[in-house]
Amino acid sequence: MQYIKVDNGTSIAQTAVDMIVQAIQQKPHCVLGLATGSTPIATYKELIKRYEQGNVDFSQVTTFNLDEYYGLAASHPQSYHTYMYHHLFKHINIKKQNIHILDGTTKQIEKHCEQYENKIKACGGIDLQLLGIGRNGHIGFNEPAEQLQPRTHLARLSKETVQANSRFFTNKKDVPQYAITMGVRTILAAKKIVLLAEGHDKAEIIEKLFQTGITTDIPASFLRLHHDVTVIVDERAGSKVNTAAKELR
Ligand code: PGA
């Protein structure tokens, strides 16, 4: 794993966007895997800026989002559909038909998940997958558990995740308990993975990511099986990692 520690969230965004823009310039029809949450917001802002400056063209780019809350319609203010259009898609020249986000209202969950996997394959696989990390080590909504699911599936959110997500909902009882998420294998099948972590509350999990072995207790630890992962942290998220860790794979 490559480990990049930068000063702050703005520098995380710039470093991540340099990598995304490079991927698009090298392959204009590239396939991006996208994440939601607080951390990537600055990255999407920076991407929009580069687009407005004429440095990047999304007209041939395809995207697949990692996950979507189950039970929320696309139009719900807290859905990841809404998030993605608000923070990125409505500001850039991506084609609507090239945007893929899981449907949080599907009744045919298994079929929908399989179709999502097939669409990723049909597009040639994900070239660059952007990831955040939960304080509990989740990636997408693959929560710590005795067993992890390899493929896109319906996941029950951990108490900790429901609690973390509740900050976005006025009413606690509206916080979704389930989500549909890419599985660990779906994520690991991406050609390149860029994981972002910002802030003190990620310091402990980033330390664990580098210090412990591969364990289902920390789903992100499976990233150590991948040959091209870059972890970008700010000073605070990287405050517990000693520099030797950057050589870890
Ligand atoms: P955050 O979420 O960016 O809001 O901290 C990250 C995640 O849970 O994957």
XYZ file of C-alpha atoms and ligand atoms in Angstrom:
258
model
C 0.000 0.000 0.000
C 1.241 3.420 -0.806
C 0.760 5.843 2.064
C 0.608 9.588 1.496
C 0.314 11.953 4.455
C -0.573 15.551 3.627
C -1.327 18.646 5.707
C -5.097 18.876 5.603
C -8.342 18.016 3.861
C -7.692 20.438 0.990
C -4.421 18.680 0.231
C -6.120 15.262 0.422
C -8.602 16.486 -2.201
C -5.874 17.874 -4.447
C -3.804 14.704 -4.255
C -6.833 12.474 -4.925
C -8.005 14.651 -7.803
C -4.532 14.620 -9.382
C -4.852 10.827 -9.502
C -8.429 10.869 -10.828
C -7.644 13.458 -13.508
C -4.597 11.478 -14.547
C -6.726 8.330 -14.860
C -9.235 10.175 -17.070
C -6.529 11.795 -19.188
C -4.859 8.433 -19.759
C -8.169 6.763 -20.560
C -10.996 9.201 -21.402
C -13.583 6.388 -21.249
C -12.383 5.197 -17.845
C -14.656 3.704 -15.208
C -14.628 5.350 -11.795
C -15.922 3.817 -8.577
C -17.226 6.587 -6.356
C -17.809 6.961 -2.628
C -20.024 9.144 -0.468
C -19.696 10.421 3.113
C -18.113 13.623 4.408
C -14.554 12.927 3.304
C -14.941 12.915 -0.508
C -16.937 16.170 -0.595
C -13.763 18.285 -0.873
C -12.468 15.929 -3.565
C -15.631 16.375 -5.625
C -15.400 20.154 -5.159
C -11.848 20.083 -6.473
C -12.883 17.849 -9.390
C -15.582 20.375 -10.336
C -12.984 23.145 -10.164
C -10.644 21.271 -12.519
C -13.576 20.604 -14.858
C -14.514 24.300 -14.890
C -10.885 25.170 -15.615
C -11.063 22.863 -18.643
C -8.586 20.311 -17.269
C -10.856 17.293 -17.310
C -13.648 16.003 -19.507
C -16.233 13.549 -18.158
C -18.105 13.054 -21.446
C -16.873 9.474 -21.850
C -16.456 8.576 -18.180
C -18.627 5.909 -16.535
C -19.228 5.772 -12.782
C -20.418 3.154 -10.309
C -21.196 4.158 -6.749
C -20.187 1.922 -3.898
C -23.462 1.798 -2.058
C -26.935 3.168 -1.411
C -29.168 3.134 1.652
C -31.852 0.503 1.420
C -35.339 1.928 1.841
C -34.554 5.411 0.551
C -35.860 6.516 -2.827
C -33.375 8.209 -5.150
C -35.195 11.487 -4.532
C -34.792 11.314 -0.728
C -32.604 14.221 0.483
C -30.230 11.791 2.252
C -29.983 9.210 -0.518
C -26.601 8.762 -2.130
C -28.263 9.549 -5.468
C -29.076 12.996 -4.100
C -25.599 13.339 -2.609
C -23.871 12.477 -5.883
C -25.955 14.805 -8.029
C -25.599 17.611 -5.507
C -21.863 17.266 -4.882
C -20.690 16.211 -8.343
C -22.843 15.069 -11.218
C -24.965 18.156 -11.813
C -21.802 20.267 -12.091
C -19.921 18.238 -14.713
C -20.480 16.945 -18.249
C -21.012 13.294 -17.378
C -23.734 11.539 -19.372
C -26.690 10.430 -17.290
C -26.674 6.986 -18.883
C -23.070 6.499 -17.728
C -23.942 7.026 -14.050
C -24.693 3.887 -12.022
C -25.995 3.970 -8.467
C -27.693 1.084 -6.716
C -31.468 1.357 -6.321
C -32.406 1.587 -2.645
C -36.032 0.732 -3.390
C -35.586 -2.437 -5.412
C -37.751 -5.366 -4.381
C -35.575 -7.801 -6.290
C -32.416 -7.325 -4.304
C -30.445 -10.336 -5.496
C -31.264 -9.740 -9.135
C -30.435 -6.047 -8.830
C -27.080 -6.819 -7.183
C -26.205 -9.345 -9.855
C -27.117 -6.899 -12.598
C -24.896 -4.271 -10.974
C -21.962 -6.689 -10.940
C -22.635 -7.593 -14.562
C -22.772 -3.951 -15.604
C -19.397 -3.304 -13.978
C -17.974 -6.273 -15.873
C -19.585 -5.193 -19.148
C -17.921 -1.782 -18.780
C -14.531 -3.491 -18.472
C -14.249 -3.240 -14.676
C -13.488 -0.285 -12.438
C -10.268 1.546 -13.292
C -10.091 3.677 -10.157
C -12.127 3.131 -7.007
C -12.364 5.986 -4.528
C -12.985 4.881 -0.929
C -13.564 6.357 2.494
C -13.138 4.302 5.639
C -15.499 3.982 8.585
C -14.161 4.392 12.107
C -14.902 0.684 12.467
C -12.886 -0.142 9.350
C -15.768 -0.612 6.952
C -15.334 0.014 3.233
C -18.530 0.651 1.356
C -20.985 -0.817 3.837
C -18.962 -3.970 4.399
C -19.103 -3.905 8.174
C -16.847 -5.863 10.549
C -18.276 -9.388 10.868
C -17.260 -13.006 11.123
C -17.719 -13.329 7.386
C -17.603 -10.732 4.647
C -19.626 -10.871 1.452
C -17.609 -10.883 -1.742
C -20.237 -9.472 -4.093
C -22.783 -6.648 -4.140
C -25.388 -7.433 -1.469
C -27.838 -6.140 1.087
C -25.992 -5.326 4.308
C -27.234 -4.635 7.791
C -25.498 -1.544 9.123
C -23.641 -1.814 12.411
C -24.852 0.183 15.419
C -21.768 2.360 15.120
C -22.464 3.144 11.466
C -26.132 3.900 12.118
C -24.982 6.220 14.900
C -22.398 7.913 12.626
C -24.969 8.333 9.839
C -27.579 9.739 12.185
C -25.882 13.150 11.993
C -27.461 13.589 8.564
C -31.020 12.784 9.665
C -33.270 15.069 11.720
C -35.186 12.133 13.087
C -33.141 9.214 14.504
C -35.824 6.691 13.580
C -35.383 7.589 9.885
C -31.731 6.498 9.790
C -31.578 3.457 7.488
C -30.563 0.162 9.072
C -29.689 -1.484 5.756
C -27.825 -0.599 2.601
C -26.953 -2.251 -0.680
C -23.208 -2.246 -1.119
C -20.510 -3.549 -3.394
C -18.808 -6.504 -1.733
C -15.165 -6.767 -0.784
C -14.307 -8.681 -3.925
C -16.112 -6.147 -6.096
C -13.946 -3.445 -4.519
C -10.741 -5.481 -4.778
C -11.431 -6.101 -8.474
C -10.807 -2.395 -9.190
C -7.520 -1.817 -10.980
C -6.528 1.040 -8.711
C -7.874 1.991 -5.275
C -7.559 5.361 -3.548
C -8.653 5.497 0.092
C -9.103 8.842 1.840
C -9.138 9.445 5.598
C -9.377 12.770 7.335
C -9.533 13.870 10.963
C -8.641 12.647 14.440
C -11.513 10.200 14.597
C -9.885 8.156 11.808
C -6.425 8.023 13.424
C -7.081 4.808 15.328
C -8.472 2.862 12.375
C -5.685 4.058 10.084
C -3.152 2.868 12.659
C -4.916 -0.522 12.837
C -5.080 -0.753 9.046
C -1.304 -0.730 8.896
C -0.569 -2.640 12.091
C -2.912 -5.605 12.150
C -3.083 -8.514 9.756
C -5.911 -9.171 7.338
C -9.051 -9.699 9.340
C -12.801 -9.535 8.812
C -12.878 -7.387 11.980
C -11.386 -4.644 9.812
C -12.821 -5.041 6.303
C -10.412 -2.379 4.986
C -7.497 -4.659 5.915
C -8.385 -6.755 2.839
C -7.053 -3.875 0.764
C -3.612 -5.170 1.694
C -4.212 -7.997 -0.784
C -4.426 -5.487 -3.625
C -1.378 -4.445 -5.606
C -2.317 -0.807 -6.227
C -3.811 0.949 -3.207
C -2.985 4.504 -2.199
C -4.040 5.658 1.251
C -4.160 9.445 1.509
C -4.490 10.885 5.015
C -4.194 14.285 6.624
C -1.886 14.940 9.598
C -4.649 14.108 12.051
C -5.784 10.802 10.520
C -2.139 9.804 10.104
C -1.059 10.890 13.584
C -0.745 7.332 14.955
C 1.056 5.769 12.004
C 4.822 5.606 12.108
C 6.492 6.342 8.806
C 7.811 2.784 8.375
C 4.243 1.712 7.702
C 4.300 3.200 4.242
C 6.335 0.201 3.111
C 3.666 -2.230 4.275
C 1.712 -4.120 1.724
P -17.034 9.720 6.250
O -17.476 8.239 5.933
O -16.257 10.205 5.079
O -18.343 10.454 6.412
O -16.226 9.691 7.488
C -16.533 7.336 5.498
C -17.134 5.953 5.457
O -17.944 5.611 6.336
O -16.775 5.181 4.562
